[in-house]
Structures are given as C-alpha cells and as structure tokens.
Short mmCIF file of C-alpha atoms in Angstrom, two decimals:
data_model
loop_
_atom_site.label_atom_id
_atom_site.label_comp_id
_atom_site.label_asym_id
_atom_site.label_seq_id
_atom_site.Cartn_x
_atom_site.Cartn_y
_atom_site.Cartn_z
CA UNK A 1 0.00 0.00 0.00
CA UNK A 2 2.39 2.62 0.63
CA UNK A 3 4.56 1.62 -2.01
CA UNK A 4 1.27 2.31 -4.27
CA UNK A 5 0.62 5.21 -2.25
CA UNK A 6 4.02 6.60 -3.47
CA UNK A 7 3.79 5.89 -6.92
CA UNK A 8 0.60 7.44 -6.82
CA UNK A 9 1.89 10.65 -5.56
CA UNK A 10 4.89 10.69 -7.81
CA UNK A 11 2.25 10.02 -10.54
CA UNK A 12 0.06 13.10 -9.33
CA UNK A 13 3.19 15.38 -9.19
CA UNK A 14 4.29 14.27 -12.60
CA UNK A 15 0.84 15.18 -14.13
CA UNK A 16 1.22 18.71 -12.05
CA UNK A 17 4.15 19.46 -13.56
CA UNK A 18 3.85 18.33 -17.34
CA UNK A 19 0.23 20.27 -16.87
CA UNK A 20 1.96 23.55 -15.38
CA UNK A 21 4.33 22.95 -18.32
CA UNK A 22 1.80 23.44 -20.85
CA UNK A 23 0.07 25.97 -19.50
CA UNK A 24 2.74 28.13 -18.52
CA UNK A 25 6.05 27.00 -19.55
CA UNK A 26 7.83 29.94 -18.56
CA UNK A 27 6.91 29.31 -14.65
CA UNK A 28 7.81 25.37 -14.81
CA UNK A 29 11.70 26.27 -16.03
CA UNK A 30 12.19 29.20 -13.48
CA UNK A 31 11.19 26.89 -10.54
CA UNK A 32 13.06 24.52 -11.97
CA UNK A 33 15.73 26.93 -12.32
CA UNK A 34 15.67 29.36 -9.09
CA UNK A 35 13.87 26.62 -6.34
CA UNK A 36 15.32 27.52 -3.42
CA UNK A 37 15.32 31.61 -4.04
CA UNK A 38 11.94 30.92 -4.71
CA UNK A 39 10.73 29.09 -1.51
CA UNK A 40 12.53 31.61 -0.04
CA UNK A 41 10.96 34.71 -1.52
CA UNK A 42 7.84 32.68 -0.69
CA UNK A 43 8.82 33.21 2.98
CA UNK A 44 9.67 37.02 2.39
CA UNK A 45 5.90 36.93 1.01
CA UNK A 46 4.45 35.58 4.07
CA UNK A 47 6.30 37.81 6.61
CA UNK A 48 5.61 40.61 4.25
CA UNK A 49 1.85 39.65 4.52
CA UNK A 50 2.16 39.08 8.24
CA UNK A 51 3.65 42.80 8.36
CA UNK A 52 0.76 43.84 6.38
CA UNK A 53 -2.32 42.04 8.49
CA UNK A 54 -0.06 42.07 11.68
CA UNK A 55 0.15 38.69 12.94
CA UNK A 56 -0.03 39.06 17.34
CA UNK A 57 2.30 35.69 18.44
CA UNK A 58 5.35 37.85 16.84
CA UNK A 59 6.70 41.02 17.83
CA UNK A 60 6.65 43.54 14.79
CA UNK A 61 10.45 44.28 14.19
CA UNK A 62 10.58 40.03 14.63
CA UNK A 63 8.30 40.02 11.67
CA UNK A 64 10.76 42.89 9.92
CA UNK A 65 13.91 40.73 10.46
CA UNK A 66 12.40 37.54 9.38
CA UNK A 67 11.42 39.14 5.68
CA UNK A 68 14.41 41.03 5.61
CA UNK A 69 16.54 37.61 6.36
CA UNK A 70 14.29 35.94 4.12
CA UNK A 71 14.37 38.27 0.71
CA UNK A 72 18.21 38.94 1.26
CA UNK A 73 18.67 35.10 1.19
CA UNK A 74 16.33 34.71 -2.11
CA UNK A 75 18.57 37.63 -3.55
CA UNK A 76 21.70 35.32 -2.64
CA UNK A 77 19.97 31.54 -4.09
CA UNK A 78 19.48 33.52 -7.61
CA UNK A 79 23.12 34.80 -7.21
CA UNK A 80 24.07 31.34 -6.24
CA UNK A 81 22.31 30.05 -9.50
CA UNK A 82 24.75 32.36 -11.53
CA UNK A 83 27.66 31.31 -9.79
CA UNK A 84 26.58 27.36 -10.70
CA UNK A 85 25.75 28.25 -14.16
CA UNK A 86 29.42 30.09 -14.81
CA UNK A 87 31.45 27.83 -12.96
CA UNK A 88 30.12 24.61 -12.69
CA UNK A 89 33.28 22.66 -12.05
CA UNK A 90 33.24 24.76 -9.13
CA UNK A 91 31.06 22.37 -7.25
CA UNK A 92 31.68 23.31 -3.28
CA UNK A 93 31.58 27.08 -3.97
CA UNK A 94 28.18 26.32 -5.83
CA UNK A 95 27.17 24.58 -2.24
CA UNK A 96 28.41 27.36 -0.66
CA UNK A 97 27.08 29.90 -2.47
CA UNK A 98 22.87 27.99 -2.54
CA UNK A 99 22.83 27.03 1.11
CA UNK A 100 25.41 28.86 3.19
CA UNK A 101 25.43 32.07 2.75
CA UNK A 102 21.63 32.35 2.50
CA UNK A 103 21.48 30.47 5.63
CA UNK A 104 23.81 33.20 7.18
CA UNK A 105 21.85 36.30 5.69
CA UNK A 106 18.76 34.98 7.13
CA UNK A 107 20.77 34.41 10.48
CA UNK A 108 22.57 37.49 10.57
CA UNK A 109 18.93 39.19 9.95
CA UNK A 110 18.02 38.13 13.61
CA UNK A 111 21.16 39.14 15.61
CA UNK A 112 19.56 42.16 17.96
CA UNK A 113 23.82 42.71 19.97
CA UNK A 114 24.57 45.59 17.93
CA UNK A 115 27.84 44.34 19.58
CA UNK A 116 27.71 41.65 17.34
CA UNK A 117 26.08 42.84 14.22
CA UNK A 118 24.74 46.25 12.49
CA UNK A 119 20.62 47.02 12.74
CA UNK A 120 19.43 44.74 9.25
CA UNK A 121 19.93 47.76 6.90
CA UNK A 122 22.48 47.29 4.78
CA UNK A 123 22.32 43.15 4.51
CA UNK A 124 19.74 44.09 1.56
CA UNK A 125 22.42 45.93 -0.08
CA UNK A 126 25.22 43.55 0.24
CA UNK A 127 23.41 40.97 -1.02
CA UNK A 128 22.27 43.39 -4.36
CA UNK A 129 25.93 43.81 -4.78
CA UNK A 130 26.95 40.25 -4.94
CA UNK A 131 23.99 39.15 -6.94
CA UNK A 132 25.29 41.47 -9.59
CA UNK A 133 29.06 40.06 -9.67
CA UNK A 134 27.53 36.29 -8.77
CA UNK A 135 27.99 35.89 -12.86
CA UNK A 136 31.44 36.79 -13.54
CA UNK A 137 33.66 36.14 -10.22
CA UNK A 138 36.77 34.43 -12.42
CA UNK A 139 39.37 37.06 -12.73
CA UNK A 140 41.13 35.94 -15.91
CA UNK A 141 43.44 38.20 -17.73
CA UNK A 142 43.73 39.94 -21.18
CA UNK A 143 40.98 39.04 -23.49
CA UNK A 144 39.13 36.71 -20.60
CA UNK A 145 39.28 39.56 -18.30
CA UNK A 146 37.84 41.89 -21.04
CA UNK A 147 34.93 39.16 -21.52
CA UNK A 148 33.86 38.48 -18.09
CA UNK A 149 33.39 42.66 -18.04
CA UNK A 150 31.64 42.90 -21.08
CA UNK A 151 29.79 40.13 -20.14
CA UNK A 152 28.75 41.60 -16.37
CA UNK A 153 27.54 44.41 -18.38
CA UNK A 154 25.61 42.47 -20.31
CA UNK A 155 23.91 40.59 -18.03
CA UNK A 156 23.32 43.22 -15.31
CA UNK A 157 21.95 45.58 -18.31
CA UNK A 158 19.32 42.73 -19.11
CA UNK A 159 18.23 42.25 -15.58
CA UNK A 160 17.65 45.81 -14.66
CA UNK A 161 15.92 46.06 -18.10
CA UNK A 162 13.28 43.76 -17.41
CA UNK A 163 13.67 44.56 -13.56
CA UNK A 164 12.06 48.01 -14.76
CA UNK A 165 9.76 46.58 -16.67
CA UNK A 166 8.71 44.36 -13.91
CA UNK A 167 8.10 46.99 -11.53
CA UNK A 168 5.93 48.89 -14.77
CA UNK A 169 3.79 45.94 -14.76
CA UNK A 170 3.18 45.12 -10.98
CA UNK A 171 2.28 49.17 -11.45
CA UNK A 172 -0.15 48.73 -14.03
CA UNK A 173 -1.31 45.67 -11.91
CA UNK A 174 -1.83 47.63 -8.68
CA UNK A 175 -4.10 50.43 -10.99
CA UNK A 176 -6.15 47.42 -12.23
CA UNK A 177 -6.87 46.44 -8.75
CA UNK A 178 -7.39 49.89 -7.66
CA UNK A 179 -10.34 50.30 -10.13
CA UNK A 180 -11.69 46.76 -9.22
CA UNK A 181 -11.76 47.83 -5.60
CA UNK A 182 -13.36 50.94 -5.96
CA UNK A 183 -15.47 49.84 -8.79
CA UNK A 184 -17.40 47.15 -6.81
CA UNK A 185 -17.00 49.46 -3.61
CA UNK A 186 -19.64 51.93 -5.61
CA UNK A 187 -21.34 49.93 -7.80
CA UNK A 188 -22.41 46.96 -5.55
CA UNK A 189 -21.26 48.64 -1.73
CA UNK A 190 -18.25 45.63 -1.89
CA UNK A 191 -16.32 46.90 0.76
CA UNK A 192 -13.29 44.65 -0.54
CA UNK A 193 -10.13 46.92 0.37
CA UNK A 194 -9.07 44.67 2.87
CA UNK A 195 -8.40 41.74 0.80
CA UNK A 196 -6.97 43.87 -2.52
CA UNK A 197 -4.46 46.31 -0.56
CA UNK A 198 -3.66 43.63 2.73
CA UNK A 199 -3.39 40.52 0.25
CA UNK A 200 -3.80 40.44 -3.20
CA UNK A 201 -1.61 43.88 -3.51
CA UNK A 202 1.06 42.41 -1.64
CA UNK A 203 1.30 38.86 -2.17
CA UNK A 204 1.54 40.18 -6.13
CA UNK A 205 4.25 42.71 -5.15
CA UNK A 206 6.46 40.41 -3.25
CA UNK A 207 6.21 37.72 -5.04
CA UNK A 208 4.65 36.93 -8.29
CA UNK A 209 6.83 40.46 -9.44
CA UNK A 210 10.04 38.65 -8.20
CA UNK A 211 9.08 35.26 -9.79
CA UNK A 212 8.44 36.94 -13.05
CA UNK A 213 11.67 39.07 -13.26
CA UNK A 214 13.54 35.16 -11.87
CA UNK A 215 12.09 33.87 -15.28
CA UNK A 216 13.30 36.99 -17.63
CA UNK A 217 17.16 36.39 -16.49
CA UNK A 218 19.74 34.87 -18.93
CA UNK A 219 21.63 32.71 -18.32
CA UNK A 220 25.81 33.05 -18.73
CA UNK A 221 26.05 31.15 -21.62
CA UNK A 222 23.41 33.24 -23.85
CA UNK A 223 25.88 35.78 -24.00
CA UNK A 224 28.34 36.57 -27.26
CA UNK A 225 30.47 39.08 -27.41
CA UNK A 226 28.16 40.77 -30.30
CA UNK A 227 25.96 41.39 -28.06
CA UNK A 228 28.02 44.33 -26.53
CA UNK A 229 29.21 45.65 -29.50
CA UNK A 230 25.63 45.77 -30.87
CA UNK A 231 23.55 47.45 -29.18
CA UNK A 232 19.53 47.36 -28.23
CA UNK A 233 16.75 50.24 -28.36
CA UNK A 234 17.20 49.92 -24.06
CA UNK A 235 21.21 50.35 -24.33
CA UNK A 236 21.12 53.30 -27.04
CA UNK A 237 18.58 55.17 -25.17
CA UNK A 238 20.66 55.02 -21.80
CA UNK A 239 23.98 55.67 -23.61
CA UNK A 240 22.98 58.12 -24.71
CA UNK A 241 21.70 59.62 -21.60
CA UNK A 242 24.73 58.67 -20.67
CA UNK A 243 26.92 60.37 -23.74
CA UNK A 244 25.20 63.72 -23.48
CA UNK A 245 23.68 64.35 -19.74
CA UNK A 246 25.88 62.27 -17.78
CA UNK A 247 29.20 63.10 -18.90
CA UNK A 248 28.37 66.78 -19.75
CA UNK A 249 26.80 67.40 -15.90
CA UNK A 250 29.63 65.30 -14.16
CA UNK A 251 32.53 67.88 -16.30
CA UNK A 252 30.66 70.52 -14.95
CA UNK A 253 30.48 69.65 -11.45
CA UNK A 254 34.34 68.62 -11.22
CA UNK A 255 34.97 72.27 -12.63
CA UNK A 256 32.65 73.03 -9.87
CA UNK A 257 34.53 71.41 -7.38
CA UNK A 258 37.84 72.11 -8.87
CA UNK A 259 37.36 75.91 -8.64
CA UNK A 260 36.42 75.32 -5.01
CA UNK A 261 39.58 73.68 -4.45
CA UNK A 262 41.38 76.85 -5.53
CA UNK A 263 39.05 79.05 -3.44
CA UNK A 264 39.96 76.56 -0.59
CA UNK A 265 44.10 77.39 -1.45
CA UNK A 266 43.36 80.96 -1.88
CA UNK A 267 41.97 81.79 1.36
CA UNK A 268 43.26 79.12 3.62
CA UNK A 269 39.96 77.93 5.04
CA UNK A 270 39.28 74.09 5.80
CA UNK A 271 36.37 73.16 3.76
CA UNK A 272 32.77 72.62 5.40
CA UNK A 273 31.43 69.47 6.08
CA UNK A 274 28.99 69.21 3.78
CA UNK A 275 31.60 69.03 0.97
CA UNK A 276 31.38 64.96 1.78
CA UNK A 277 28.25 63.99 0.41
CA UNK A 278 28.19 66.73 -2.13
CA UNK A 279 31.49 65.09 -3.58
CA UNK A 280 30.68 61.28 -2.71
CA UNK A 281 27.42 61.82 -4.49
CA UNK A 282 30.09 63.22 -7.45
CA UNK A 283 31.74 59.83 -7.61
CA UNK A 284 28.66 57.67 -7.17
CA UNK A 285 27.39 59.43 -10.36
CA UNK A 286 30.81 58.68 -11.78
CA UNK A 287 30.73 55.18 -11.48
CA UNK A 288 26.95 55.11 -12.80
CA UNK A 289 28.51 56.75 -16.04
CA UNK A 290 31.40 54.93 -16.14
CA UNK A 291 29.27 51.40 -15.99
CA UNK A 292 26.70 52.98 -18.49
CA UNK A 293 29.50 53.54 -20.88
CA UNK A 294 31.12 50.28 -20.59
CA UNK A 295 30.18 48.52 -23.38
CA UNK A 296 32.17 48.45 -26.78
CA UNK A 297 29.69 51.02 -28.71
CA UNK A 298 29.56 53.04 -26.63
CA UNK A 299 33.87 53.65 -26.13
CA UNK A 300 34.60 54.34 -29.79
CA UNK A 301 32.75 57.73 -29.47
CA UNK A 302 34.82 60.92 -28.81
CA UNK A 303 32.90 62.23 -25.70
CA UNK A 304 33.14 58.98 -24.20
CA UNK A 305 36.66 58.47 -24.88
CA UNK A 306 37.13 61.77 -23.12
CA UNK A 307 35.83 60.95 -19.98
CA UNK A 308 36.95 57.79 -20.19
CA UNK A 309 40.70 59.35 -19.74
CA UNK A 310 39.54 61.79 -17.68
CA UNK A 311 37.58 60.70 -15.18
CA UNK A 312 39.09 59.16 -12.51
CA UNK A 313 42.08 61.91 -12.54
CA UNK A 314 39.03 64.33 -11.84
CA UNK A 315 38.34 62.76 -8.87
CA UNK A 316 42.05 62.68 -6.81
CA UNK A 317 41.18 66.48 -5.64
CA UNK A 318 37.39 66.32 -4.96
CA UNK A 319 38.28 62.91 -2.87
CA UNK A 320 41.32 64.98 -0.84
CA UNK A 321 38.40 67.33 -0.19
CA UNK A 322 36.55 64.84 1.06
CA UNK A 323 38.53 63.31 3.65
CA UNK A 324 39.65 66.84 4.90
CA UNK A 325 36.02 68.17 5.60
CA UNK A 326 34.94 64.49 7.05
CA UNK A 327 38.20 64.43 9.52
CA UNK A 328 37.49 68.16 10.28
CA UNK A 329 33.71 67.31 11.22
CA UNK A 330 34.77 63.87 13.23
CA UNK A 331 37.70 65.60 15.23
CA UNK A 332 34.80 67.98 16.53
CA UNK A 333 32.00 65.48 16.82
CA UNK A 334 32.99 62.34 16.51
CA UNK A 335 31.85 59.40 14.98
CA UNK A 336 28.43 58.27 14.22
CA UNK A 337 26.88 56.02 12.11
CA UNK A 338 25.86 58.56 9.33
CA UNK A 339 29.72 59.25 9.40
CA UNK A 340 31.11 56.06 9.69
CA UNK A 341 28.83 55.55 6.13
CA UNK A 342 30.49 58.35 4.53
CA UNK A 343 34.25 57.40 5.51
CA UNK A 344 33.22 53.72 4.07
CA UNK A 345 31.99 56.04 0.77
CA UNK A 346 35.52 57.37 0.71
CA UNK A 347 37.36 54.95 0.96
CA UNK A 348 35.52 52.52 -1.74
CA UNK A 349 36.06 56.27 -4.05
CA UNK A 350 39.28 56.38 -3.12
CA UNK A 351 40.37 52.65 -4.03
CA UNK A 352 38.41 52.40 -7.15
CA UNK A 353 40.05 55.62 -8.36
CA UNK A 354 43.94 53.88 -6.99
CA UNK A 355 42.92 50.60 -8.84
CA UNK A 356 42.27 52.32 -12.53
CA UNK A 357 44.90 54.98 -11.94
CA UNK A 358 47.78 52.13 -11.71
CA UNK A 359 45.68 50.43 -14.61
CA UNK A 360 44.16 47.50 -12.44
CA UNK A 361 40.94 49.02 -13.31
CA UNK A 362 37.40 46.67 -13.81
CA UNK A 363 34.25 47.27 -13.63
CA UNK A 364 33.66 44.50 -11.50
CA UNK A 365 35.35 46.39 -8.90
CA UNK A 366 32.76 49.19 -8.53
CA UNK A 367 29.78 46.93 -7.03
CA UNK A 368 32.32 44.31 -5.44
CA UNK A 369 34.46 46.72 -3.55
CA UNK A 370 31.14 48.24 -2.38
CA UNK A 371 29.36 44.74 -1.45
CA UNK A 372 32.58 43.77 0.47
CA UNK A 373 33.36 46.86 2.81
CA UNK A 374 29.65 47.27 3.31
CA UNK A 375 29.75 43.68 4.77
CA UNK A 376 32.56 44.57 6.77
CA UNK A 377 30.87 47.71 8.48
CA UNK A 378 27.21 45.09 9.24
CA UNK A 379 28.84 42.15 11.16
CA UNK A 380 31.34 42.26 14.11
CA UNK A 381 32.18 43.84 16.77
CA UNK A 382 33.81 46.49 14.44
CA UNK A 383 30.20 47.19 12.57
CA UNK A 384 28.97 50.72 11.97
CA UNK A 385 26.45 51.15 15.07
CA UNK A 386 29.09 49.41 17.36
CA UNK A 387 31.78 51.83 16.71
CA UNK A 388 30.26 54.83 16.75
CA UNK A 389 28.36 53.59 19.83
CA UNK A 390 31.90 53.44 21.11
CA UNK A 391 33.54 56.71 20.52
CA UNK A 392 30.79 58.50 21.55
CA UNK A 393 30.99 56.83 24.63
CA UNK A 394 34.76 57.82 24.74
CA UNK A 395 33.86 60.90 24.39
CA UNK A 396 31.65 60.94 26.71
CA UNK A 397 33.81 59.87 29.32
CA UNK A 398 36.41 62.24 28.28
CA UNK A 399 34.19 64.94 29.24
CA UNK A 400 33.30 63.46 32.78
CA UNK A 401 36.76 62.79 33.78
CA UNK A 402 37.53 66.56 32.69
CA UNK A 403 34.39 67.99 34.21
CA UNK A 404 35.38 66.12 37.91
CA UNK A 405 39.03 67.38 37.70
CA UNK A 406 39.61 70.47 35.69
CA UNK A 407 43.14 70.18 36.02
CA UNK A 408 43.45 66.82 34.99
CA UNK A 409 45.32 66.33 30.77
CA UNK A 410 42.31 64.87 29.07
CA UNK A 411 41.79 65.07 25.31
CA UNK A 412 38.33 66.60 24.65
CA UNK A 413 36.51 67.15 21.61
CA UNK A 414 36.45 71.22 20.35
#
C-alpha cells in the first residue's frame, strides 16, 4: 500500500508538472531553475503579509527581520544560480554559495547585539551587490578579463531592463486592482479593500513580481560578445543619456569642485562638512557613467573616450576634499553612524580611483568593492552602530573625567 501510495503521488506530481508545463512554460523552467530563491521569496511573502495584516504571536520588528533575512537570502539563491551556471566545475563554492550564505543572511537578519552585528539595513544591499558580480567572479586576464566585463555588463543591463519593466507591470497591476476595488465598492457597496491592498496587492508585489523578473534572467552562456558591441533600443537610449547628460553634468560639477579647491588654497579655510556627500554623491554618479558607458559602442565615441581618460584623474582632488572636511567634522563630533557611512563612501572612491589609476581598473570592482566593505561595516564587533556607539561613549567619558578634575590632561573634543 504505501509503495502504491508513493507511486501514486509521484504520478500526481508528474501530471502537475507536465500540466503547469503546458500551460505556462515559462513558470515550470524558473522553478526549476531558481527553487530555493523561490521558496525563499515565498517566505519574504508571508512575513511581508504578516507585516501587512499584523500577525499578534510575533513582535513587529521580529516580523521585519524575518522578511528582511528571508528576501536577502532569495537575492543570494538567484546569485548562487549564476555562480553554478558560470562555474560549474566549481562544485563546493556552488554549495556554498545555494545554502550557506543564505542560511547566514537569514541568520545574521536576527542578531539584535549591535555588539555583534549592524541594525538589518544594509544586509539588503550587500546581497544586491553580490547578486550582480555572482555571474562573472573568475578574474582571468587579457581578453578573458575583457569578456567576463563585457559580459557583467551584459547581463546586469538585461536584468535591470526587465527589472524596470517588472516593476511597470506590478504598477499597471496595482491600478487594475485599484479600479476593481473601488469599482465594486460603488457599484455593488463591496467593501473589498481589505483583501486587494492587505493581500492580493502584496502577495503580487512580493512575489509573483520577483518570480516573473527570476524567469526573464539569462543565463551566462546566452551571451556573445556581439551582443556588446551591438547594441539594443534599451542600451542606445541610456547611452545616450549617458553620452550627453551624464558626462556633460559630471565635467561641470568637477569644474565646480575644482574651482572650489582653488578658493579653498586661496583663502586658507578648511572646507565645510557638507563638501562629503556633495562630492561622494560626485563619484557615485561617476561610477553610474562609467558602468553605463562600458560597453564596446559606446567607447569608440569621442565624448566617451574623453571621460573615459579623464575621469578618474578628476576625482584625486574632490576625494582629498573629502577626507579633509569628514576628519574636520569627526575631530569635533565624533563618529556616528551617518559618518562612519560616509568614511566607508571614501574609501571605496578612493580605491576604485587607486585601482584604474595604476591600470588595475574593472568594472567589476565598482559593485564588489562596495558589497565587500559594506559587509565589513554590518557584522562584528567592528560594525557601523558598534563603533560609533563606542567613541561616543569615549567621548563621553572624556568629558566626565575633565568635568570632575579640571586640572586633569584629558583630550576633549572642540
């Protein structure tokens, strides 16, 4: 009997399957494809609708750190897929990459010691960042190296194509409900808002969006190297947002900054502290052109080749800014966590800009270097709220010790 019983259910599943198959094909090869980022986002759906409906038996930041732990882990499974598909001999960092690290986003999620690890914030972000390298993490040199860029531009290009166009249809989606809500609320007094914006609104946001951007992603092996040398509609109309906004605005600004500079030299003042985000915000943008402009079309034009020599030498005086008007305004204050964001800013500026100006440059670098000392600064003892939880406290005590003896040679803040 059970032996029948299990043949039975094997049978049932099979029919499932070869039925979901020829109904909707597309679904059957991304589960087969992304299973465990999908059970997972499945998860992040059901904390996001407990969140939404506010489930009592859990506290409400338990319910926050469960999704959070739960979608960063999806976002590492899909990553994990592109690291099997590009490097399938690679069979323990393919294990590694599915069940390990996705195991320790979710854990790291929970962890309240901000002793131990960073409030949940930037997980999401770390785990963007390595999804987007996941493809292309073999070095190689010469023309190999060359490839594996072309081919994370590529690849990331696609998915934030049809990432966009995701997002346009769960909009279109949430209209369409809208109406339907409001159409039955007046027409028939169907007071149905609960179950559109509580359940169907979310459950479609969190995860049928996600499932259909899973099935739109290439795979590795699609690529050719025509297909950065010839371009889309999608990658013409960016590069050249990119060829005559980008580049025009960012020349502008470092003439901007560059003048200040000499302003700075003139009258012998220390820059203010605002100069940090102003000229972080300058490299960010930077990068964005830099990775816009990537691709082989786009670097036989004569504005791009410009900035393409340019750019990074534009940035050695803005960045020497920078770290001037951040040390000014954390010798008076200190640190805090805002702060301790900005230095981490600076220094991923700063080493991107070393690595291309010795000629070590790739483009992999400019989400990598970013995933990696954003990791850093969320788990430890050395993470972002710890440390500035720290020196404030030093600071603190500083203060005291002066306050009780006057005469006594402690360092305090101006």
């Amino acid at each position: 009997m059970v032996d029948l019983a299990v043949g039975l259910e094997g049978w049932e599943m099979t029919r499932g399957i070869a039925w979901l198959e020829g109904f909707a094909p597309d679904v059957s090869a991304t589960i087969r494809r992304f299973p465990v980022a999908i059970a997972l986002a499945a998860l992040a759906t059901a904390c996001g609708l407990f969140i939404t409906n506010y489930a009592p038996w859990l506290s409400y930041e338990d319910w926050i750190r469960l999704f959070v732990g739960f979608a960063c882990g999806a976002v590492c499974a899909v990553a994990a897929v592109f690291v099997r598909e590009s490097r399938p001999e690679a069979k323990a960092l393919g294990f590694i990459a599915l069940y390990i690290v996705p195991l320790a986003f979710i854990g790291l999620a929970q962890v309240r010691d901000f002793g131990w690890a960073a409030p949940p914030l930037l997980l999401p972000a770390v785990a963007v960042l390595w999804l987007s390298v996941s493809p292309v993490t073999v070095l190689g040199r010469g023309e190999a190296r060359e490839r594996q860029q072309n081919l994370f531009w590529w690849i990331n290009h696609q998915a934030i194509a049809t990432a966009a166009i995701a997002g346009l249809a769960f909009l279109i989606i949430a209209l369409g409900i809208a109406a339907i809500e409001r159409s039955l609320f007046f027409l028939f007094g169907v007071d149905s808002a609960d179950i559109f914006y509580r359940l169907v609104l979310p459950f479609t946001g969190l995860f049928l969006t996600p499932v259909y951007w899973l099935s739109t992603l290439p795979r590795a092996s699609d690529y050719d190297e025509t297909l950065a040398a010839r371009p889309d509609f999608i990658a013409s109309a960016v590069g050249f947002l990119g060829q005559f906004v980008l580049i025009p605005l960012l020349l502008i600004y470092a003439a901007i900054l560059l003048a200040y500079t000499a302003m700075i030299a003139v009258t012998q003042t220390l820059p203010q502290g605002t100069i940090g985000w102003m000229v972080l915000g300058f490299v960010v943008s930077g990068a964005a052109a830099w990775l816009v402009l990537h691709p082989p079309f786009m670097r036989t034009r004569g504005l791009v080749r410009l900035f393409r020599r340019s750019w990074f030498w534009l940035t050695v005086l803005p960045l020497v800014l920078f770290f001037i008007a951040v040390w000014v305004r954390v010798d008076a204050y200190g640190l805090t966590g805002e702060r301790i964001l900005l230095i981490a800013g600076g220094v991923w500026a700063a080493l991107l800009s070393a690595g291309y100006l010795i000629g070590r440059g790739d483009i992999r670098m400019i989400p990598a270097l970013a995933g990696l000392i954003l990791a850093v600064l969320a788990v430890g003892p050395w993470n972002y709220a710890a440390l500035a939880s720290r020196d404030q406290g030093a600071r603190l005590g500083r203060l005291l010790a002066l306050k009780a003896d006057p005469t006594a040679t402690v360092s305090t803040p101006d």
